[in-house]
Structure formats: structure tokens, C-alpha cells
C-alpha atoms as a printed R data frame, in Angstrom:
   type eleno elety resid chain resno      x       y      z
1  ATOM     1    CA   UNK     A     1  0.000   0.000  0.000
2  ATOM     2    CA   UNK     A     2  2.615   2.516  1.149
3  ATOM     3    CA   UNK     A     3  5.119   2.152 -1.609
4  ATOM     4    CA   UNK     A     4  1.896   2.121 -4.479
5  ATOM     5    CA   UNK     A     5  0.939   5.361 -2.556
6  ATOM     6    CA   UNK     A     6  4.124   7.408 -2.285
7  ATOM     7    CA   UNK     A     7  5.888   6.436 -5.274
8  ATOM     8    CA   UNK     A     8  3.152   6.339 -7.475
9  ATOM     9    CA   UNK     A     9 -0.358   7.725 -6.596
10 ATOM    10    CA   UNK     A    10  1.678  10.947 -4.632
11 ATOM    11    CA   UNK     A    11  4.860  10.580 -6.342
12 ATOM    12    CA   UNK     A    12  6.009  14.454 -5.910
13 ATOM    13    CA   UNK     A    13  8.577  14.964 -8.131
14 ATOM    14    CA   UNK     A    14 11.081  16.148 -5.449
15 ATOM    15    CA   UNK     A    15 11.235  12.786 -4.079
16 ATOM    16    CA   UNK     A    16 14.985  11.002 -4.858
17 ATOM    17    CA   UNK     A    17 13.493   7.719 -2.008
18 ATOM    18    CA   UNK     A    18 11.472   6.875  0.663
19 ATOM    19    CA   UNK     A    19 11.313   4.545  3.461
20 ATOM    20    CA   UNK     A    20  8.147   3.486  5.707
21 ATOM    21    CA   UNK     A    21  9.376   2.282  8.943
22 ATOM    22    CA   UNK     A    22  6.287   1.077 11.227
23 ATOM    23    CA   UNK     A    23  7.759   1.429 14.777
24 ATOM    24    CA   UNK     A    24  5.081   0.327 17.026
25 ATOM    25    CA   UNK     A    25  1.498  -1.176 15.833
26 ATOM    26    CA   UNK     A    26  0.462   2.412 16.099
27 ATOM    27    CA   UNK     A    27  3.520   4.682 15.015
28 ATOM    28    CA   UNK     A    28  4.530   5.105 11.632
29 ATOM    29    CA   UNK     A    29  7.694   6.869 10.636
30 ATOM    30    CA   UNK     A    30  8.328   8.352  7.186
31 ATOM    31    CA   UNK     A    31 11.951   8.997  5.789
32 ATOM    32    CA   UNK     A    32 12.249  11.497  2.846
33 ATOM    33    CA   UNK     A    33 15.075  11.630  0.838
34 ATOM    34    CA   UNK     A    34 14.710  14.791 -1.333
35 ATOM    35    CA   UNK     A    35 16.126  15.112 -4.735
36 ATOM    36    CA   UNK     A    36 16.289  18.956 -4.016
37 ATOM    37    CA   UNK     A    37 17.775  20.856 -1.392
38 ATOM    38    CA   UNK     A    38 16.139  20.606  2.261
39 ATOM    39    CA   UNK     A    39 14.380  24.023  2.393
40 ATOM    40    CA   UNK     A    40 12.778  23.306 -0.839
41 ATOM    41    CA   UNK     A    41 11.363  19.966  0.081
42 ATOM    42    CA   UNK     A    42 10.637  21.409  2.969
43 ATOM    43    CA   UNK     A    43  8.055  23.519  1.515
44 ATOM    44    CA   UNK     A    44  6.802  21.135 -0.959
45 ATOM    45    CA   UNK     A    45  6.201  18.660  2.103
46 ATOM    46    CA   UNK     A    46  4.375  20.948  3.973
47 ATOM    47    CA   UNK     A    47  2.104  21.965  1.005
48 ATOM    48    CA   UNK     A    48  1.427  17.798  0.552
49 ATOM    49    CA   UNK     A    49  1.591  16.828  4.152
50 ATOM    50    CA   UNK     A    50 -1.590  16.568  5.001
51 ATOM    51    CA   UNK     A    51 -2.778  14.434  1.769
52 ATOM    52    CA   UNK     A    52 -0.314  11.873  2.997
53 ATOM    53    CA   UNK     A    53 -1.200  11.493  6.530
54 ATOM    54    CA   UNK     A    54 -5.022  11.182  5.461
55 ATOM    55    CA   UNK     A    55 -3.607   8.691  2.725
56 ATOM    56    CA   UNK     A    56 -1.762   6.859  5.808
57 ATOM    57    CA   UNK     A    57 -4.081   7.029  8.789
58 ATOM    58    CA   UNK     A    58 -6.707   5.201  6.206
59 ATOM    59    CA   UNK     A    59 -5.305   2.559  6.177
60 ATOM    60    CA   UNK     A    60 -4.073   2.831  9.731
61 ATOM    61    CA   UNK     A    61 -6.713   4.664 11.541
62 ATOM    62    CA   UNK     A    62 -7.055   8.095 12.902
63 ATOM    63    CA   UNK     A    63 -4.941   7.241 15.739
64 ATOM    64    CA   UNK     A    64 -1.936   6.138 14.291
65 ATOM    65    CA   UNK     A    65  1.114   8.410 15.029
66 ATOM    66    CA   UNK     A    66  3.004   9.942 11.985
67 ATOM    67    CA   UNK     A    67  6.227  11.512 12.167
68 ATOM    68    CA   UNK     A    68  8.032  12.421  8.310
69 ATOM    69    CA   UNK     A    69 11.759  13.276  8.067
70 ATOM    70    CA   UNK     A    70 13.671  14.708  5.524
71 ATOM    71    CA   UNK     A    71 17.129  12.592  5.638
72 ATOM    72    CA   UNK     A    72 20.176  13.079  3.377
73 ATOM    73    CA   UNK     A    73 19.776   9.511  2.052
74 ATOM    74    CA   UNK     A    74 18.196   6.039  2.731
75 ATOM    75    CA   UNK     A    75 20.660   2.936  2.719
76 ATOM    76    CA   UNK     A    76 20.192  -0.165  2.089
77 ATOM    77    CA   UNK     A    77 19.085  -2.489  4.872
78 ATOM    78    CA   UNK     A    78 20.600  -6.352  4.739
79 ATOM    79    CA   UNK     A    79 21.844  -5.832  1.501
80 ATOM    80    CA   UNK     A    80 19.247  -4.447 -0.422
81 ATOM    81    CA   UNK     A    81 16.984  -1.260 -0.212
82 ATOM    82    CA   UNK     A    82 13.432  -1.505  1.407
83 ATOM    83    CA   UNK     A    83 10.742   0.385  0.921
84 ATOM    84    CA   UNK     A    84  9.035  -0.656  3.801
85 ATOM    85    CA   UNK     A    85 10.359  -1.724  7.489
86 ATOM    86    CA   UNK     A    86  7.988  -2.837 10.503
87 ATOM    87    CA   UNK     A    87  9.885  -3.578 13.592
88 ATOM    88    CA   UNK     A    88  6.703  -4.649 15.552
89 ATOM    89    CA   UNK     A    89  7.150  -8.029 17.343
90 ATOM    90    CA   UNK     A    90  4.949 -10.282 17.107
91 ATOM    91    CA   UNK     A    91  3.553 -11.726 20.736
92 ATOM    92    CA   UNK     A    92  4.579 -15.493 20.541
């Protein structure tokens, strides 16, 4: 859902890569990797901000905790880049 909705329903075209990282069950972080500089992204995120924690918090619910960062760059994880990272543990 979150990749289909980034990087290709919202898909500004400031965006160099992204990175969904689900924290907790109810704490979603985004990392932005801008293909512009920082103050520029800045104010294209804050003009689309609110799109993308509606398009989030759908799927999510309206309590789900957002936080979005602009980064200097996204590495690979394990070997190869992922889109999308929950570190919620399972109860066994």
C-alpha cells in the first residue's frame, strides 16, 4: 500500500526515495530523501503533508502516530533497499 501510494499515486517529483518504517502497531515513521535541497522539500512537504497522513491514517486509523523526516539519504538495509520496514514483534 505505502510504496503504491508514495511512489506512485503521490509521487512528488522532489522525491529522490522513501522509506516506511512502522515502529510500534500504532507509530509510523516516514523517511524522505529529497532530490532537491532541504528548504525546498521542505516547503513542498508541507504543502502535501496533510494528503499523505489522510492517505496513511486510512489505512491505519485516525490514531496512528506519523512523524516524516527529511534525511540526506536512505541505505540499504541487509543488503538491499526496502521500501518498507515494521519492527513490531509479534507476541509469541
Amino acid at each position: 500500500y505505502f510504496i503504491h501510494i508514495i511512489g506512485v499515486v503521490l509521487r512528488p517529483s522532489w522525491l529522490r526515495k522513501f522509506q516506511v518504517i512502522q515502529e510500534e502497531y500504532d507509530y509510523i515513521r516516514i523517511l524522505i530523501a529529497p532530490s532537491i535541497s532541504f528548504e525546498e522539500a521542505y516547503r513542498f512537504l508541507q504543502q502535501e503533508k496533510a494528503n499523505l497522513e489522510e492517505k496513511v491514517r486510512a489505512v491505519m486509523g485516525n490514531e496512528c502516530r506519523l512523524n516524516i523526516e527529511l534525511v540526506e539519504d536512505i541505505f540499504p538495509s541487509s543488503g538491499k533497499f526496502r521500501y518498507t520496514l515494521s519492527k513490531v514483534v509479534k507476541d509469541a
